[in-house]
Coordinates of C-alpha atoms in Angstrom, one line a residue:
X57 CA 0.0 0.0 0.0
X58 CA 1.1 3.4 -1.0
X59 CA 1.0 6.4 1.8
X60 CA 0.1 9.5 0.8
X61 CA 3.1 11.1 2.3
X62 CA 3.8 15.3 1.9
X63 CA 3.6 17.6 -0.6
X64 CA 6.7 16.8 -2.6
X65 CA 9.2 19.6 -2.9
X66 CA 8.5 22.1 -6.5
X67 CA 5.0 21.4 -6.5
X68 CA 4.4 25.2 -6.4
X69 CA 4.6 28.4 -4.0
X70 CA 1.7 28.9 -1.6
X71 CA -0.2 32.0 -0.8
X72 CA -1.1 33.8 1.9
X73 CA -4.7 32.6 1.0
X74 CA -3.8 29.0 1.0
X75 CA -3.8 29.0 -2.9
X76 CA -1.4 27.7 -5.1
X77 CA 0.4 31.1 -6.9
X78 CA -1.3 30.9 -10.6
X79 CA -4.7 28.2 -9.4
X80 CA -7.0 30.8 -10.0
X81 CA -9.2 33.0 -7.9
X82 CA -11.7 30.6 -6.6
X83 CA -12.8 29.8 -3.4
X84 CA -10.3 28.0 -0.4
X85 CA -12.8 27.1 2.0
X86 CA -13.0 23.4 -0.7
X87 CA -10.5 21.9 -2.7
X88 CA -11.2 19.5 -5.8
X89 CA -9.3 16.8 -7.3
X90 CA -9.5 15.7 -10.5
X91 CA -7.5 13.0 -11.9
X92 CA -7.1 12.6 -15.6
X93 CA -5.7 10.3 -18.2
X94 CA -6.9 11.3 -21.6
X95 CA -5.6 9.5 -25.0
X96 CA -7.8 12.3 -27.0
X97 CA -9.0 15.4 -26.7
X98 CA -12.4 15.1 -27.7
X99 CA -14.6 16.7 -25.0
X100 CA -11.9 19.7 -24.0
X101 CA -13.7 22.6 -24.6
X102 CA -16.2 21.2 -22.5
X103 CA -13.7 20.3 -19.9
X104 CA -12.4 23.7 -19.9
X105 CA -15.6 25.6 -19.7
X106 CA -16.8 23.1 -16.4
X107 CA -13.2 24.2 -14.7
X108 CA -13.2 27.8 -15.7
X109 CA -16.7 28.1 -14.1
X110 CA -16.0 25.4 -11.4
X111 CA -12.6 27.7 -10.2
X112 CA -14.8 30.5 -8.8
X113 CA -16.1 28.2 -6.1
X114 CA -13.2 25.9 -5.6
X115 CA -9.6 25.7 -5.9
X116 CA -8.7 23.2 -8.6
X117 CA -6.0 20.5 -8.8
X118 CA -5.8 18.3 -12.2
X119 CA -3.4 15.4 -12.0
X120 CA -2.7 15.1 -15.5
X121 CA -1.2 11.6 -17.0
X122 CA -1.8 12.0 -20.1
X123 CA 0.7 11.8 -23.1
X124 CA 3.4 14.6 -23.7
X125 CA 0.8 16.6 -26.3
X126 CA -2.1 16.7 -24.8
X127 CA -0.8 17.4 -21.6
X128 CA 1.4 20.7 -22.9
X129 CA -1.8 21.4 -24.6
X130 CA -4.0 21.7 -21.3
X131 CA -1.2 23.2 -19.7
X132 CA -1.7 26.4 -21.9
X133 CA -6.2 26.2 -21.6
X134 CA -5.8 25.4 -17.9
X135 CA -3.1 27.9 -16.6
X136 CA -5.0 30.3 -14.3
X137 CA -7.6 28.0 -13.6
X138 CA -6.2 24.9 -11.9
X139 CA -2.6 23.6 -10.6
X140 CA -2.0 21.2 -13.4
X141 CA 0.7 18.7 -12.4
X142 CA 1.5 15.4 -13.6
X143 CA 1.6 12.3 -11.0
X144 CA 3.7 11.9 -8.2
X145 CA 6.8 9.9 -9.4
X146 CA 7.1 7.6 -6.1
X147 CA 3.8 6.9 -6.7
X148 CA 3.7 2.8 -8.0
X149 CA 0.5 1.7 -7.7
X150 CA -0.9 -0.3 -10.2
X151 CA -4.1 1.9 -10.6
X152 CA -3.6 5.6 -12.3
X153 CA -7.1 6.6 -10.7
X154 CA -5.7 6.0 -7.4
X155 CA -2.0 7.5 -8.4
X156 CA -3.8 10.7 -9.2
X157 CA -6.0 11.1 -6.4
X158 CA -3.0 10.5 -3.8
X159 CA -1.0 13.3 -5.4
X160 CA -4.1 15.2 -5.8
X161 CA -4.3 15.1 -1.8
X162 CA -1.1 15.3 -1.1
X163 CA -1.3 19.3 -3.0
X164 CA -4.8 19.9 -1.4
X165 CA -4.6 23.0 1.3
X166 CA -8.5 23.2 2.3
X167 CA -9.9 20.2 4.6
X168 CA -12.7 19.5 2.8
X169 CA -11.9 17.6 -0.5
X170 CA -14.2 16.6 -3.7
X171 CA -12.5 14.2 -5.8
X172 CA -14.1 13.6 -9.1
X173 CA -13.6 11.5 -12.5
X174 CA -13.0 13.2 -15.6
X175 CA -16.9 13.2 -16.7
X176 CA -18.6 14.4 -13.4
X177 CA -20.0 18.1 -13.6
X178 CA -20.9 19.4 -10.1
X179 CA -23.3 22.8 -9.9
X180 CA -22.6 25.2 -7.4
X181 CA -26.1 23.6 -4.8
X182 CA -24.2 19.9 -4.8
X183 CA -20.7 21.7 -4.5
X184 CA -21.8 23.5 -1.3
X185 CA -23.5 20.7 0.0
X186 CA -20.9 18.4 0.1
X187 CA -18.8 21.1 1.9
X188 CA -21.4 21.6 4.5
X189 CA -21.7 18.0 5.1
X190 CA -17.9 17.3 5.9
X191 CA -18.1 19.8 8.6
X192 CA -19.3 16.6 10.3
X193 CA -18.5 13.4 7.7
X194 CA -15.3 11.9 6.7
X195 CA -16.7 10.7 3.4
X196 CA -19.6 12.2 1.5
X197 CA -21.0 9.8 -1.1
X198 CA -23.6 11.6 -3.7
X199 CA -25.3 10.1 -6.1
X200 CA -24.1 10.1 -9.9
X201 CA -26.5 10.6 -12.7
X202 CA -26.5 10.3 -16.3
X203 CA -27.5 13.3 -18.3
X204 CA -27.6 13.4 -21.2
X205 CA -29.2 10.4 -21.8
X206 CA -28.5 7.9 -24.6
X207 CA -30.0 4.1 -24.9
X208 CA -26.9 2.6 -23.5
X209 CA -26.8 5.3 -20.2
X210 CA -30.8 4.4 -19.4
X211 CA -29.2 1.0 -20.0
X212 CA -26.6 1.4 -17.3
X213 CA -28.9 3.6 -15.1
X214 CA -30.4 0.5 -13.9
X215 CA -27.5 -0.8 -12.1
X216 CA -28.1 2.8 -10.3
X217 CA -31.6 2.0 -10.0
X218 CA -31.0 -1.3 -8.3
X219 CA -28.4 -0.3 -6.2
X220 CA -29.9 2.8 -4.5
X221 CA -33.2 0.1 -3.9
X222 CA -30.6 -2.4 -2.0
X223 CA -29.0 0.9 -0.2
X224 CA -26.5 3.2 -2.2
X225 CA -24.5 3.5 -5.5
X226 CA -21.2 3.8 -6.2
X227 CA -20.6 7.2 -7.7
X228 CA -17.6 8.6 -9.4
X229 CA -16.8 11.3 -7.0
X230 CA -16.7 11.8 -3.4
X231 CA -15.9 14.5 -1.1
X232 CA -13.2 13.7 1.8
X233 CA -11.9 15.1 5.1
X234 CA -8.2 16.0 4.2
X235 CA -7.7 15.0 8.3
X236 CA -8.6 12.0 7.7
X237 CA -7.3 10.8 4.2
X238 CA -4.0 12.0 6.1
X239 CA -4.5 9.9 9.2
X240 CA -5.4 7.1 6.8
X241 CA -2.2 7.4 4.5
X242 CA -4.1 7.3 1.8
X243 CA -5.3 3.7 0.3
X244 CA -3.9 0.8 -1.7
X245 CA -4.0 1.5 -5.3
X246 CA -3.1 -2.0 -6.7
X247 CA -6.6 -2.9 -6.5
X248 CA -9.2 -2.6 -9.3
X249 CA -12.5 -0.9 -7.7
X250 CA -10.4 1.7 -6.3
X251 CA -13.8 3.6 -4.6
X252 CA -14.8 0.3 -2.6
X253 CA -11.5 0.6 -1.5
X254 CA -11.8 4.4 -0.3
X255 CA -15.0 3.5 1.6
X256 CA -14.1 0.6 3.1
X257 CA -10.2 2.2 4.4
X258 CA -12.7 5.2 5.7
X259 CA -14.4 2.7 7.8
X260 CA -11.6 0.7 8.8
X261 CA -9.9 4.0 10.3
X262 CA -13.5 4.9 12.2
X263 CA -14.5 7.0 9.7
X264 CA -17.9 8.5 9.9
X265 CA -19.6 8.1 5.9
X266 CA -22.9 9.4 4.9
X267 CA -24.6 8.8 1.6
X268 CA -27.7 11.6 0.7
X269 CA -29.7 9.5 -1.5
X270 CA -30.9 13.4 -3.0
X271 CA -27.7 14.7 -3.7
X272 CA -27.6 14.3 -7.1
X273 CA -24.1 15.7 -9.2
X274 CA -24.4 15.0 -13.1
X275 CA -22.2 12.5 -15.3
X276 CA -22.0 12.3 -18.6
X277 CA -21.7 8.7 -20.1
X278 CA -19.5 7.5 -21.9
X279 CA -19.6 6.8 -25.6
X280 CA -21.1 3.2 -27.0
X281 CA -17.5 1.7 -27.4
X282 CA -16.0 2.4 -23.9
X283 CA -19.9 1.1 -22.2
X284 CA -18.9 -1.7 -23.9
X285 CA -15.6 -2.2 -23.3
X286 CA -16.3 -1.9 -19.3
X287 CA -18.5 -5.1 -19.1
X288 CA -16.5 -7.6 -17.9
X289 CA -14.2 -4.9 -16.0
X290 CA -17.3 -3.9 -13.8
X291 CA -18.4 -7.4 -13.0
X292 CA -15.0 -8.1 -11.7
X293 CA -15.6 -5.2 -9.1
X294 CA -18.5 -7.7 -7.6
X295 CA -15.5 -9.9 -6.7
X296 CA -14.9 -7.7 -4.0
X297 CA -18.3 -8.1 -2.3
X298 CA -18.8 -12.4 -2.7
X299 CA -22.8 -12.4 -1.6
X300 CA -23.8 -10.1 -4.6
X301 CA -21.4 -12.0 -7.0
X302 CA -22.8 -15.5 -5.6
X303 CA -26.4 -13.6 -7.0
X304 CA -25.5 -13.3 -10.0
X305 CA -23.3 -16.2 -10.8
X306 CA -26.7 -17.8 -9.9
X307 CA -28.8 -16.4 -12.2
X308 CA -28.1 -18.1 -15.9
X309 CA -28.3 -21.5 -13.9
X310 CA -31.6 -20.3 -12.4
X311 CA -33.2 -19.2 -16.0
X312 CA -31.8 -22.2 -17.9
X313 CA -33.4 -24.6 -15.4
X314 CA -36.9 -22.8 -15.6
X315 CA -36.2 -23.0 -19.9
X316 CA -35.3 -26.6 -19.7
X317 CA -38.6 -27.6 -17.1
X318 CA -40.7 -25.2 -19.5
X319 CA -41.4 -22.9 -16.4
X320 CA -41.1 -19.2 -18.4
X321 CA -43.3 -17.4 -15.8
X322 CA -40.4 -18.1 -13.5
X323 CA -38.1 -16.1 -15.8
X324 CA -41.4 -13.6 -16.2
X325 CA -41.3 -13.1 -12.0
X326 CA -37.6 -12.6 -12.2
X327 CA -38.2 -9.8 -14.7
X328 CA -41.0 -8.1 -12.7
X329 CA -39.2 -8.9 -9.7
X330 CA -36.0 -6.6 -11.2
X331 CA -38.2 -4.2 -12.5
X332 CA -39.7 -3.7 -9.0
X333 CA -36.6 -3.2 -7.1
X334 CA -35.0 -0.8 -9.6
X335 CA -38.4 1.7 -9.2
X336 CA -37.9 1.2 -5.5
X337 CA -34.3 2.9 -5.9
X338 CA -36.2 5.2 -8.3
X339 CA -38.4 6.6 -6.1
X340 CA -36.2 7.0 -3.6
X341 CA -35.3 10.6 -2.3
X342 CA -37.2 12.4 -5.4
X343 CA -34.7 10.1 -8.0
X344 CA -37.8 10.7 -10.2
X345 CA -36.5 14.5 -11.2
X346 CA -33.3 12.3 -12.5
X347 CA -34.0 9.1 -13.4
X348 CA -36.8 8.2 -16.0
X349 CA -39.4 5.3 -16.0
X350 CA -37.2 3.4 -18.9
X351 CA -34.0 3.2 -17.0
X352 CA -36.3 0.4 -14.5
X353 CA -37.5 -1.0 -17.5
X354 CA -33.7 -2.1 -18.3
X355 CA -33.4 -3.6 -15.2
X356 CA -33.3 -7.4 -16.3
X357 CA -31.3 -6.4 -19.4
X358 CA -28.8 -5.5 -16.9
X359 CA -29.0 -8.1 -14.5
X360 CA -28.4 -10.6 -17.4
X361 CA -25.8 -9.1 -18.7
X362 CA -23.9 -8.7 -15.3
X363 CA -24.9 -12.6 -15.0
X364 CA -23.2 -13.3 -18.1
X365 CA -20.3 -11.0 -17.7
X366 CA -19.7 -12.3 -14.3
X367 CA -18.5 -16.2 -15.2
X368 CA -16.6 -14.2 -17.7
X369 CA -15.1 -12.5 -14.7
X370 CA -14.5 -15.2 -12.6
X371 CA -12.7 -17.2 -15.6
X372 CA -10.3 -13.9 -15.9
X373 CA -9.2 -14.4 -11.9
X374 CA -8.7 -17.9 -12.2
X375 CA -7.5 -18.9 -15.5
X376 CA -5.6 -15.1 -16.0
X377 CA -4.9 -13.8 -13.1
X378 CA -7.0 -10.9 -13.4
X379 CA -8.5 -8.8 -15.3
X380 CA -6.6 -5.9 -17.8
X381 CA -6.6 -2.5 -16.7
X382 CA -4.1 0.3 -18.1
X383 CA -1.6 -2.5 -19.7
X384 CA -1.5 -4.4 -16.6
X385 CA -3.4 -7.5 -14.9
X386 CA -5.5 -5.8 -11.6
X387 CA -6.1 -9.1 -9.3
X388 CA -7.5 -7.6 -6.3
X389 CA -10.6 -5.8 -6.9
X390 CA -10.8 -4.7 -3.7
X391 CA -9.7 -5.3 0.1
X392 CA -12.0 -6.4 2.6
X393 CA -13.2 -3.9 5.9
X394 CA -11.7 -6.9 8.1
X395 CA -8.5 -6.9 6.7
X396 CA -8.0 -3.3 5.8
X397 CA -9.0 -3.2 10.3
X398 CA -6.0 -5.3 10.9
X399 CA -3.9 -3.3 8.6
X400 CA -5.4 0.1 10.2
X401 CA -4.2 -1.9 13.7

């Protein structure tokens, strides 16, 4: 596991504010993090506009790993409006998401922290929020949601859906207690669900997490061939919790017995039975005003593909040691809350 450490030397005067000289004039009371590994540039003005506008209210950090010309290419749109630095170079860990957001921290001045993916777009209501709620939480957990809204996001929405009925999702962005994320040194970034991991280290260290089912922060998804491409890399997070992964290992055993005994309302009571528990999470906490009708309606789409991608999940940790992730195999996908105790201990 890699500790977060201090703010390495030449990372950048301070100000008597508590900005980084050259960060922009935004606000100090909240720092954000965004961690960033681009291959293209498509989406930049976009990018830009968000952190131009986002830099009144925050100050920004971008931990840039892109190539060589992209990255001299955002150093010119971004100068003014973020520190832009590349990633800490005794930083090894396996993950870049993870590499980013511990150098991200390790430059962050304010306590409270929002750490975000490349494709999260906060407005100023959720921003302040989350600040007012780590004046008494160590981990803030919003909720993501897809807008605009192509076939393949209402697709995906449903894995929302379902999880907010069984509790909470897993969103792209959280906001963090720099105290805390200190006292933890950071967490292990050689594992492939990198947010399970922050969740469960916050717990581990007696962390206090809350989860406001209402606070909603936009996301915008990703194009047809990277939903696709994150199949199989997804279901391997479930390896990391072994009840929900036992569910849906289960599932394409379950429908081909009820084909083979000629028993299709079974596979009709599934259906409804997914259908239900995605409107649940739905209609929880006014998800209504975010999430439409036909994201539930995907629901067993998505359970079946989760149950198909999943043997294809467990065949990558047993037969290839993983699963691929940034040129590399990722094994772990992520630590359990009993062992990250004893490592805490």
């Amino acid at each position: 596991m890699t500790t977060l450490g201090r703010r390495p030397p030449g990372s950048g005067p301070v100000t008597g504010s508590g900005l980084v000289a050259g960060s922009g004039t935004g606000a100090a009371d909240i720092d954000y993090v965004l961690p960033l590994r681009w291959h293209d540039d498509d989406g930049l003005t976009e990018l830009t506009g968000y952190l131009r506008g986002l830099s009144r209210h925050a100050r920004i950090v971008v931990v840039d790993g892109s190539p060589s010309p992209l990255f001299e290419r955002h150093v010119r749109l971004w100068c003014g409006i973020a520190e832009h630095v590349r990633p800490d170079g005794d930083l090894t860990v396996a993950n870049g998401k993870v590499a980013g957001v511990l150098t991200g921290m390790r430059r962050a001045r304010s306590e409270h922290v929002v750490i975000a993916d490349d494709d999260v777009r906060y407005d100023t209501d959720a921003l302040a929020r989350v600040n007012a709620l780590l004046d008494h939480a160590d981990l803030v957990r919003p909720q993501n949601h897809f807008q605009p809204l192509p076939w393949h996001a209402r697709w995906d929405s449903a894995r929302t859906l379902l999880n907010r009925g069984l509790g909470a999702d897993y969103p792209g962005t959280f906001g963090l207690r720099r105290s805390t994320f200190e006292k933890m040194g950071g967490y292990d970034g050689d594992v492939l669900f990198e947010n399970l991991e922050l969740i469960r280290t916050v717990r581990a260290h007696g962390g206090r997490e809350v989860r406001p089912l209402d606070l909603y922060v936009r996301r915008l998804p990703p194009g047809t061939r990277r939903f696709w491409s994150q199949r199989v890399r997804q279901a391997y997070d479930d390896l990391a919790q072994p009840a929900r992964m036992a569910v849906f290992l289960a599932v394409l055993p379950c429908v081909g017995a009820a084909v083979w005994r000629r028993r299709p309302e079974l596979i009709a009571a599934g259906a409804v039975a997914a259908v239900g528990l995605a409107e649940i999470g739905r209609r929880r906490a006014g998800g209504r005003r975010v999430f439409p009708a036909a994201a539930s309606l995907f629901a067993p789409v998505w359970v079946l593909e989760r149950a198909t991608c999943s043997w294809a999940a467990l065949a990558a940790r047993f037969a290839l040691g993983g699963v691929p992730y940034a040129g590399r195999r990722l094994r772990v996908a992520a630590h359990s809350t009993r062992r990250l105790r004893r490592r805490a201990l």
